PDB file of C-alpha atoms in Angstrom:
ATOM      1  CA  MET A  14      52.749  34.294 -66.644  1.00  0.00           C
ATOM      2  CA  THR A  15      51.006  32.399 -63.849  1.00  0.00           C
ATOM      3  CA  ARG A  16      50.287  33.953 -60.494  1.00  0.00           C
ATOM      4  CA  SER A  17      52.698  31.537 -58.877  1.00  0.00           C
ATOM      5  CA  HIS A  18      55.500  33.610 -60.390  1.00  0.00           C
ATOM      6  CA  TRP A  19      54.469  36.459 -58.058  1.00  0.00           C
ATOM      7  CA  LEU A  20      55.573  34.611 -54.929  1.00  0.00           C
ATOM      8  CA  THR A  21      59.060  34.699 -53.470  1.00  0.00           C
ATOM      9  CA  ALA A  22      60.317  31.301 -52.361  1.00  0.00           C
ATOM     10  CA  ILE A  23      63.277  30.657 -50.119  1.00  0.00           C
ATOM     11  CA  ILE A  24      64.265  27.209 -48.968  1.00  0.00           C
ATOM     12  CA  ILE A  25      66.108  27.169 -45.699  1.00  0.00           C
ATOM     13  CA  THR A  26      67.850  24.092 -44.386  1.00  0.00           C
ATOM     14  CA  GLY A  27      69.035  23.727 -40.834  1.00  0.00           C
ATOM     15  CA  VAL A  28      70.066  21.073 -38.391  1.00  0.00           C
ATOM     16  CA  PHE A  29      67.486  20.164 -35.785  1.00  0.00           C
ATOM     17  CA  LEU A  30      67.719  17.675 -32.934  1.00  0.00           C
ATOM     18  CA  LEU A  31      65.038  15.038 -33.492  1.00  0.00           C
ATOM     19  CA  ALA A  32      63.804  12.718 -30.813  1.00  0.00           C
ATOM     20  CA  ALA A  33      60.961  10.405 -29.827  1.00  0.00           C
ATOM     21  CA  SER A  34      59.396   7.633 -31.809  1.00  0.00           C
ATOM     22  CA  CYS A  35      56.209   7.699 -33.829  1.00  0.00           C
ATOM     23  CA  GLY A  36      54.563   5.120 -31.601  1.00  0.00           C
ATOM     24  CA  THR A  37      52.445   7.712 -29.765  1.00  0.00           C
ATOM     25  CA  SER A  38      50.781   8.847 -32.980  1.00  0.00           C
ATOM     26  CA  PRO A  39      47.450   7.416 -34.125  1.00  0.00           C
ATOM     27  CA  VAL A  40      48.921   6.721 -37.593  1.00  0.00           C
ATOM     28  CA  SER A  41      52.168   5.159 -38.778  1.00  0.00           C
ATOM     29  CA  LEU A  42      54.565   8.064 -39.258  1.00  0.00           C
ATOM     30  CA  GLU A  43      58.047   8.659 -40.529  1.00  0.00           C
ATOM     31  CA  ASN A  44      60.001  11.100 -38.342  1.00  0.00           C
ATOM     32  CA  ASN A  45      61.249  14.291 -39.926  1.00  0.00           C
ATOM     33  CA  THR A  46      64.856  15.010 -40.766  1.00  0.00           C
ATOM     34  CA  SER A  47      65.934  18.477 -41.880  1.00  0.00           C
ATOM     35  CA  ASP A  48      67.669  16.924 -44.899  1.00  0.00           C
ATOM     36  CA  ASN A  49      64.414  15.415 -46.131  1.00  0.00           C
ATOM     37  CA  TYR A  50      62.063  18.229 -45.200  1.00  0.00           C
ATOM     38  CA  PRO A  51      63.676  21.659 -45.110  1.00  0.00           C
ATOM     39  CA  ILE A  52      61.852  24.715 -43.844  1.00  0.00           C
ATOM     40  CA  ARG A  53      59.769  26.341 -46.557  1.00  0.00           C
ATOM     41  CA  GLU A  54      59.465  30.125 -46.628  1.00  0.00           C
ATOM     42  CA  TYR A  55      57.178  32.054 -48.950  1.00  0.00           C
ATOM     43  CA  SER A  56      56.096  35.658 -49.328  1.00  0.00           C
ATOM     44  CA  LEU A  57      52.443  35.788 -50.329  1.00  0.00           C
ATOM     45  CA  GLU A  58      50.548  38.615 -51.991  1.00  0.00           C
ATOM     46  CA  ARG A  59      47.954  40.090 -49.630  1.00  0.00           C
ATOM     47  CA  ASN A  60      46.454  42.603 -52.076  1.00  0.00           C
ATOM     48  CA  PRO A  61      42.958  41.288 -52.971  1.00  0.00           C
ATOM     49  CA  ASN A  62      43.277  42.815 -56.444  1.00  0.00           C
ATOM     50  CA  VAL A  63      46.324  40.608 -57.071  1.00  0.00           C
ATOM     51  CA  ASN A  64      45.547  37.565 -54.924  1.00  0.00           C
ATOM     52  CA  VAL A  65      41.914  37.418 -56.038  1.00  0.00           C
ATOM     53  CA  TRP A  66      40.878  33.874 -55.105  1.00  0.00           C
ATOM     54  CA  GLY A  67      43.469  33.123 -52.445  1.00  0.00           C
ATOM     55  CA  ALA A  68      46.768  31.257 -52.274  1.00  0.00           C
ATOM     56  CA  GLY A  69      46.551  27.534 -51.552  1.00  0.00           C
ATOM     57  CA  LEU A  70      49.267  25.931 -49.385  1.00  0.00           C
ATOM     58  CA  ASN A  71      49.771  22.190 -49.888  1.00  0.00           C
ATOM     59  CA  PHE A  72      52.218  21.063 -47.212  1.00  0.00           C
ATOM     60  CA  ILE A  73      52.860  17.437 -48.175  1.00  0.00           C
ATOM     61  CA  ASN A  74      53.398  16.567 -51.833  1.00  0.00           C
ATOM     62  CA  ALA A  75      55.806  14.848 -54.212  1.00  0.00           C
ATOM     63  CA  GLN A  76      58.252  17.783 -54.174  1.00  0.00           C
ATOM     64  CA  ASN A  77      58.758  18.099 -50.411  1.00  0.00           C
ATOM     65  CA  ASN A  78      62.427  17.086 -50.490  1.00  0.00           C
ATOM     66  CA  LYS A  79      63.235  18.862 -53.780  1.00  0.00           C
ATOM     67  CA  GLU A  80      63.000  22.378 -55.113  1.00  0.00           C
ATOM     68  CA  SER A  81      59.907  24.402 -54.265  1.00  0.00           C
ATOM     69  CA  SER A  82      57.259  24.265 -56.958  1.00  0.00           C
ATOM     70  CA  ASP A  83      53.616  24.852 -57.788  1.00  0.00           C
ATOM     71  CA  LEU A  84      52.898  21.691 -55.803  1.00  0.00           C
ATOM     72  CA  ASP A  85      53.775  23.598 -52.606  1.00  0.00           C
ATOM     73  CA  ILE A  86      51.692  26.682 -53.205  1.00  0.00           C
ATOM     74  CA  ARG A  87      49.544  28.158 -55.918  1.00  0.00           C
ATOM     75  CA  TYR A  88      47.525  31.312 -56.466  1.00  0.00           C
ATOM     76  CA  LEU A  89      44.041  30.005 -57.067  1.00  0.00           C
ATOM     77  CA  VAL A  90      41.503  30.743 -59.747  1.00  0.00           C
ATOM     78  CA  GLU A  91      37.722  30.547 -59.390  1.00  0.00           C
ATOM     79  CA  ASN A  92      36.545  26.948 -58.776  1.00  0.00           C
ATOM     80  CA  ASP A  93      40.148  25.761 -58.488  1.00  0.00           C
ATOM     81  CA  THR A  94      40.714  22.080 -57.634  1.00  0.00           C
ATOM     82  CA  PHE A  95      44.175  22.572 -56.088  1.00  0.00           C
ATOM     83  CA  ALA A  96      44.329  20.386 -52.941  1.00  0.00           C
ATOM     84  CA  TYR A  97      45.403  22.904 -50.301  1.00  0.00           C
ATOM     85  CA  ASP A  98      45.689  22.443 -46.529  1.00  0.00           C
ATOM     86  CA  ILE A  99      45.461  26.187 -45.828  1.00  0.00           C
ATOM     87  CA  LYS A 100      44.118  28.964 -48.006  1.00  0.00           C
ATOM     88  CA  PHE A 101      45.441  32.508 -47.549  1.00  0.00           C
ATOM     89  CA  TYR A 102      42.529  34.663 -48.629  1.00  0.00           C
ATOM     90  CA  THR A 103      41.896  38.422 -48.579  1.00  0.00           C
ATOM     91  CA  VAL A 104      38.708  40.353 -49.229  1.00  0.00           C
ATOM     92  CA  LYS A 105      37.885  44.035 -48.793  1.00  0.00           C
ATOM     93  CA  VAL A 106      35.552  44.800 -45.889  1.00  0.00           C
ATOM     94  CA  TYR A 107      33.492  47.932 -45.258  1.00  0.00           C
ATOM     95  CA  PHE A 108      32.549  49.743 -42.056  1.00  0.00           C
ATOM     96  CA  ASN A 109      31.436  53.134 -40.746  1.00  0.00           C
ATOM     97  CA  ASP A 110      33.973  55.213 -38.848  1.00  0.00           C
ATOM     98  CA  GLY A 111      33.165  57.365 -35.810  1.00  0.00           C
ATOM     99  CA  SER A 112      31.807  60.111 -38.044  1.00  0.00           C
ATOM    100  CA  GLY A 113      29.567  57.748 -39.986  1.00  0.00           C
ATOM    101  CA  ASN A 114      31.749  57.770 -43.083  1.00  0.00           C
ATOM    102  CA  VAL A 115      32.063  54.522 -45.023  1.00  0.00           C
ATOM    103  CA  LYS A 116      35.602  53.130 -44.876  1.00  0.00           C
ATOM    104  CA  SER A 117      37.211  49.968 -46.201  1.00  0.00           C
ATOM    105  CA  GLU A 118      40.228  47.798 -45.447  1.00  0.00           C
ATOM    106  CA  GLY A 119      41.642  44.425 -46.442  1.00  0.00           C
ATOM    107  CA  CYS A 120      40.756  41.398 -44.347  1.00  0.00           C
ATOM    108  CA  PRO A 121      43.395  38.677 -44.838  1.00  0.00           C
ATOM    109  CA  ALA A 122      42.842  35.294 -43.204  1.00  0.00           C
ATOM    110  CA  MET A 123      44.376  31.825 -43.033  1.00  0.00           C
ATOM    111  CA  LEU A 124      41.612  29.243 -43.511  1.00  0.00           C
ATOM    112  CA  LEU A 125      42.011  25.484 -42.990  1.00  0.00           C
ATOM    113  CA  SER A 126      40.577  23.152 -45.595  1.00  0.00           C
ATOM    114  CA  GLY A 127      37.810  20.789 -44.594  1.00  0.00           C
ATOM    115  CA  ASN A 128      40.333  17.915 -44.638  1.00  0.00           C
ATOM    116  CA  SER A 129      42.835  19.593 -42.301  1.00  0.00           C
ATOM    117  CA  ARG A 130      42.933  20.123 -38.549  1.00  0.00           C
ATOM    118  CA  GLY A 131      45.000  22.497 -36.449  1.00  0.00           C
ATOM    119  CA  CYS A 132      45.734  24.056 -33.069  1.00  0.00           C
ATOM    120  CA  GLN A 133      48.102  26.618 -31.608  1.00  0.00           C
ATOM    121  CA  ILE A 134      51.103  25.044 -29.900  1.00  0.00           C
ATOM    122  CA  GLY A 135      53.248  28.041 -28.970  1.00  0.00           C
ATOM    123  CA  THR A 136      54.534  31.454 -29.959  1.00  0.00           C
ATOM    124  CA  GLY A 137      57.611  32.856 -31.634  1.00  0.00           C
ATOM    125  CA  ILE A 138      60.345  31.856 -34.026  1.00  0.00           C
ATOM    126  CA  ASP A 139      62.450  30.257 -31.261  1.00  0.00           C
ATOM    127  CA  PHE A 140      59.594  27.947 -30.337  1.00  0.00           C
ATOM    128  CA  PHE A 141      59.071  27.128 -34.005  1.00  0.00           C
ATOM    129  CA  SER A 142      62.735  26.137 -34.356  1.00  0.00           C
ATOM    130  CA  SER A 143      62.771  24.021 -31.194  1.00  0.00           C
ATOM    131  CA  TYR A 144      59.552  22.091 -31.892  1.00  0.00           C
ATOM    132  CA  THR A 145      60.771  18.992 -33.734  1.00  0.00           C
ATOM    133  CA  VAL A 146      58.234  16.244 -33.006  1.00  0.00           C
ATOM    134  CA  ALA A 147      54.428  16.441 -32.973  1.00  0.00           C
ATOM    135  CA  ALA A 148      53.622  15.826 -29.299  1.00  0.00           C
ATOM    136  CA  GLN A 149      50.663  13.582 -28.501  1.00  0.00           C
ATOM    137  CA  THR A 150      49.252  16.231 -26.155  1.00  0.00           C
ATOM    138  CA  ASP A 151      49.154  18.653 -29.088  1.00  0.00           C
ATOM    139  CA  ILE A 152      47.734  16.057 -31.472  1.00  0.00           C
ATOM    140  CA  ASN A 153      44.883  15.578 -29.014  1.00  0.00           C
ATOM    141  CA  LYS A 154      44.027  19.287 -29.324  1.00  0.00           C
ATOM    142  CA  LEU A 155      43.746  19.295 -33.120  1.00  0.00           C
ATOM    143  CA  ASP A 156      40.360  20.350 -34.439  1.00  0.00           C
ATOM    144  CA  HIS A 157      38.501  21.223 -37.622  1.00  0.00           C
ATOM    145  CA  GLU A 158      37.203  24.747 -38.059  1.00  0.00           C
ATOM    146  CA  PRO A 159      33.853  25.956 -39.399  1.00  0.00           C
ATOM    147  CA  MET A 160      33.731  27.047 -43.012  1.00  0.00           C
ATOM    148  CA  VAL A 161      33.573  30.833 -43.353  1.00  0.00           C
ATOM    149  CA  ASN A 162      30.481  31.779 -45.327  1.00  0.00           C
ATOM    150  CA  TYR A 163      31.599  34.992 -46.986  1.00  0.00           C
ATOM    151  CA  ALA A 164      28.269  35.384 -48.796  1.00  0.00           C
ATOM    152  CA  SER A 165      26.410  35.586 -45.478  1.00  0.00           C
ATOM    153  CA  CYS A 166      28.543  38.573 -44.448  1.00  0.00           C
ATOM    154  CA  LEU A 167      27.428  40.941 -47.217  1.00  0.00           C
ATOM    155  CA  ASN A 168      25.668  44.197 -46.424  1.00  0.00           C
ATOM    156  CA  GLY A 169      22.742  45.701 -48.340  1.00  0.00           C
ATOM    157  CA  LYS A 170      25.125  47.045 -50.979  1.00  0.00           C
ATOM    158  CA  GLY A 171      26.658  43.631 -51.635  1.00  0.00           C
ATOM    159  CA  GLN A 172      29.857  44.541 -49.763  1.00  0.00           C
ATOM    160  CA  HIS A 173      31.493  42.488 -47.036  1.00  0.00           C
ATOM    161  CA  ASP A 174      30.528  43.911 -43.659  1.00  0.00           C
ATOM    162  CA  ARG A 175      33.597  44.119 -41.423  1.00  0.00           C
ATOM    163  CA  ASP A 176      31.869  43.263 -38.143  1.00  0.00           C
ATOM    164  CA  LEU A 177      30.013  40.291 -39.602  1.00  0.00           C
ATOM    165  CA  LEU A 178      33.065  38.875 -41.342  1.00  0.00           C
ATOM    166  CA  PHE A 179      35.401  39.440 -38.386  1.00  0.00           C
ATOM    167  CA  ALA A 180      32.978  37.514 -36.173  1.00  0.00           C
ATOM    168  CA  GLU A 181      33.048  34.596 -38.614  1.00  0.00           C
ATOM    169  CA  ILE A 182      36.817  34.557 -39.106  1.00  0.00           C
ATOM    170  CA  ASP A 183      37.471  34.809 -35.375  1.00  0.00           C
ATOM    171  CA  LYS A 184      35.943  31.332 -35.038  1.00  0.00           C
ATOM    172  CA  CYS A 185      38.818  29.940 -37.115  1.00  0.00           C
ATOM    173  CA  ILE A 186      41.937  28.323 -35.673  1.00  0.00           C
ATOM    174  CA  ILE A 187      44.363  30.724 -37.371  1.00  0.00           C
ATOM    175  CA  GLY A 188      41.947  33.197 -38.930  1.00  0.00           C
ATOM    176  CA  GLN A 189      43.451  36.670 -38.713  1.00  0.00           C
ATOM    177  CA  ARG A 190      45.330  36.288 -35.431  1.00  0.00           C
ATOM    178  CA  PHE A 191      48.627  36.913 -37.233  1.00  0.00           C
ATOM    179  CA  ARG A 192      47.677  40.474 -38.284  1.00  0.00           C
ATOM    180  CA  THR A 193      49.839  43.032 -36.492  1.00  0.00           C
ATOM    181  CA  VAL A 194      46.806  45.275 -35.964  1.00  0.00           C
ATOM    182  CA  ARG A 195      45.368  42.474 -33.809  1.00  0.00           C
ATOM    183  CA  LEU A 196      48.530  40.815 -32.512  1.00  0.00           C
ATOM    184  CA  VAL A 197      49.679  42.100 -29.118  1.00  0.00           C
ATOM    185  CA  ILE A 198      53.402  42.857 -29.304  1.00  0.00           C
ATOM    186  CA  PRO A 199      54.715  43.815 -25.829  1.00  0.00           C
ATOM    187  CA  GLU A 200      57.299  46.545 -25.506  1.00  0.00           C
ATOM    188  CA  GLY A 201      60.766  45.140 -26.103  1.00  0.00           C
ATOM    189  CA  LYS A 202      59.469  42.242 -28.214  1.00  0.00           C
ATOM    190  CA  THR A 203      59.494  41.827 -31.974  1.00  0.00           C
ATOM    191  CA  GLU A 204      56.715  40.484 -34.163  1.00  0.00           C
ATOM    192  CA  SER A 205      58.583  37.243 -34.856  1.00  0.00           C
ATOM    193  CA  GLU A 206      58.849  36.615 -31.109  1.00  0.00           C
ATOM    194  CA  VAL A 207      55.085  36.677 -30.545  1.00  0.00           C
ATOM    195  CA  GLN A 208      53.555  35.345 -33.754  1.00  0.00           C
ATOM    196  CA  PRO A 209      51.584  32.160 -32.926  1.00  0.00           C
ATOM    197  CA  VAL A 210      52.884  28.759 -34.009  1.00  0.00           C
ATOM    198  CA  PHE A 211      50.444  26.086 -35.139  1.00  0.00           C
ATOM    199  CA  LEU A 212      50.430  22.323 -35.544  1.00  0.00           C
ATOM    200  CA  ILE A 213      48.568  21.275 -38.678  1.00  0.00           C
ATOM    201  CA  GLU A 214      47.360  17.790 -39.515  1.00  0.00           C
ATOM    202  CA  THR A 215      47.228  17.733 -43.296  1.00  0.00           C
ATOM    203  CA  ALA A 216      44.758  16.002 -45.578  1.00  0.00           C
ATOM    204  CA  ASP A 217      47.503  13.361 -46.011  1.00  0.00           C
ATOM    205  CA  LYS A 218      47.437  12.759 -42.232  1.00  0.00           C
ATOM    206  CA  GLY A 219      50.952  14.083 -41.762  1.00  0.00           C
ATOM    207  CA  TYR A 220      51.985  16.774 -39.276  1.00  0.00           C
ATOM    208  CA  VAL A 221      53.438  20.189 -40.041  1.00  0.00           C
ATOM    209  CA  LYS A 222      54.476  23.152 -37.913  1.00  0.00           C
ATOM    210  CA  PHE A 223      53.412  26.486 -39.384  1.00  0.00           C
ATOM    211  CA  MET A 224      53.617  30.178 -38.562  1.00  0.00           C
ATOM    212  CA  VAL A 225      53.447  33.622 -40.084  1.00  0.00           C
ATOM    213  CA  LYS A 226      56.972  34.938 -39.803  1.00  0.00           C
ATOM    214  CA  ARG A 227      56.125  38.482 -40.822  1.00  0.00           C
ATOM    215  CA  PHE A 228      52.752  40.019 -41.597  1.00  0.00           C
ATOM    216  CA  LYS A 229      53.990  43.020 -43.570  1.00  0.00           C
ATOM    217  CA  GLY A 230      57.262  43.337 -45.474  1.00  0.00           C
ATOM    218  CA  ASP A 231      59.489  46.374 -45.876  1.00  0.00           C
ATOM    219  CA  PRO A 232      58.928  48.705 -48.855  1.00  0.00           C
ATOM    220  CA  PRO A 233      58.179  47.873 -51.589  1.00  0.00           C
ATOM    221  CA  ASN A 234      56.766  44.627 -50.151  1.00  0.00           C
ATOM    222  CA  GLU A 235      54.212  46.025 -47.692  1.00  0.00           C
ATOM    223  CA  GLN A 236      51.498  43.919 -49.339  1.00  0.00           C
ATOM    224  CA  LYS A 237      53.325  40.627 -48.790  1.00  0.00           C
ATOM    225  CA  THR A 238      52.970  38.261 -45.829  1.00  0.00           C
ATOM    226  CA  THR A 239      55.781  35.792 -45.110  1.00  0.00           C
ATOM    227  CA  VAL A 240      54.913  32.287 -43.908  1.00  0.00           C
ATOM    228  CA  ILE A 241      57.138  29.378 -42.921  1.00  0.00           C
ATOM    229  CA  TRP A 242      56.479  25.691 -42.335  1.00  0.00           C
ATOM    230  CA  GLN A 243      58.271  22.399 -41.910  1.00  0.00           C
ATOM    231  CA  ILE A 244      56.993  18.835 -42.108  1.00  0.00           C
ATOM    232  CA  LEU A 245      57.346  16.981 -38.815  1.00  0.00           C
ATOM    233  CA  SER A 246      56.137  13.582 -40.020  1.00  0.00           C
ATOM    234  CA  VAL A 247      54.425  11.947 -42.958  1.00  0.00           C
ATOM    235  CA  LYS A 248      52.203   8.894 -43.140  1.00  0.00           C
ATOM    236  CA  ASN A 249      53.996   5.802 -44.426  1.00  0.00           C
TER     237      ASN A 249
END
């Protein structure tokens, strides 16, 4: 059984009001329709003992208007050649608590590939639903992110140092900003109302809206993180 069988995939279709032409984009684009590009929703394993090398998310591929498949997302193996736009990767980090005892925790992060760019465009599931066209002002904000050098964040015991790795990941566009231990959720708000929404320019030079819908599932799915995305436009 491949690791891709561990993910839960749900394809959601909806009707969205689409407007604007593709003339403001720097490449020739085909506007999205919900019939062609439904919202993709996946629950991804966060446990580093299960998701060892990360889960690769490939937003634009030959199956975008069909059933979800391994072309959308795949649990990676060492030296994998899967062409992902984002990798969801978790390692265990170590730190000393207030009493000097060594503690550990998982450090999940969303990392852009070197061929992708991104930026935050809003917050919350309502914003995600209402954002139907990649605005030129947002396209202008897209940027690459530095590669996280996990090897440089090892301590003397060969373990990932939490402070060193957090400092590296916090330079990323998404990084670990979706984690509920770091996400500020005001009183009266839910997680889905404040999770950041991102615009991603894929390696194929298309545009996708992306967000973490839920960082931690209900029992027995506490170790799963739910993500959603929808293609806004693809290069002709």
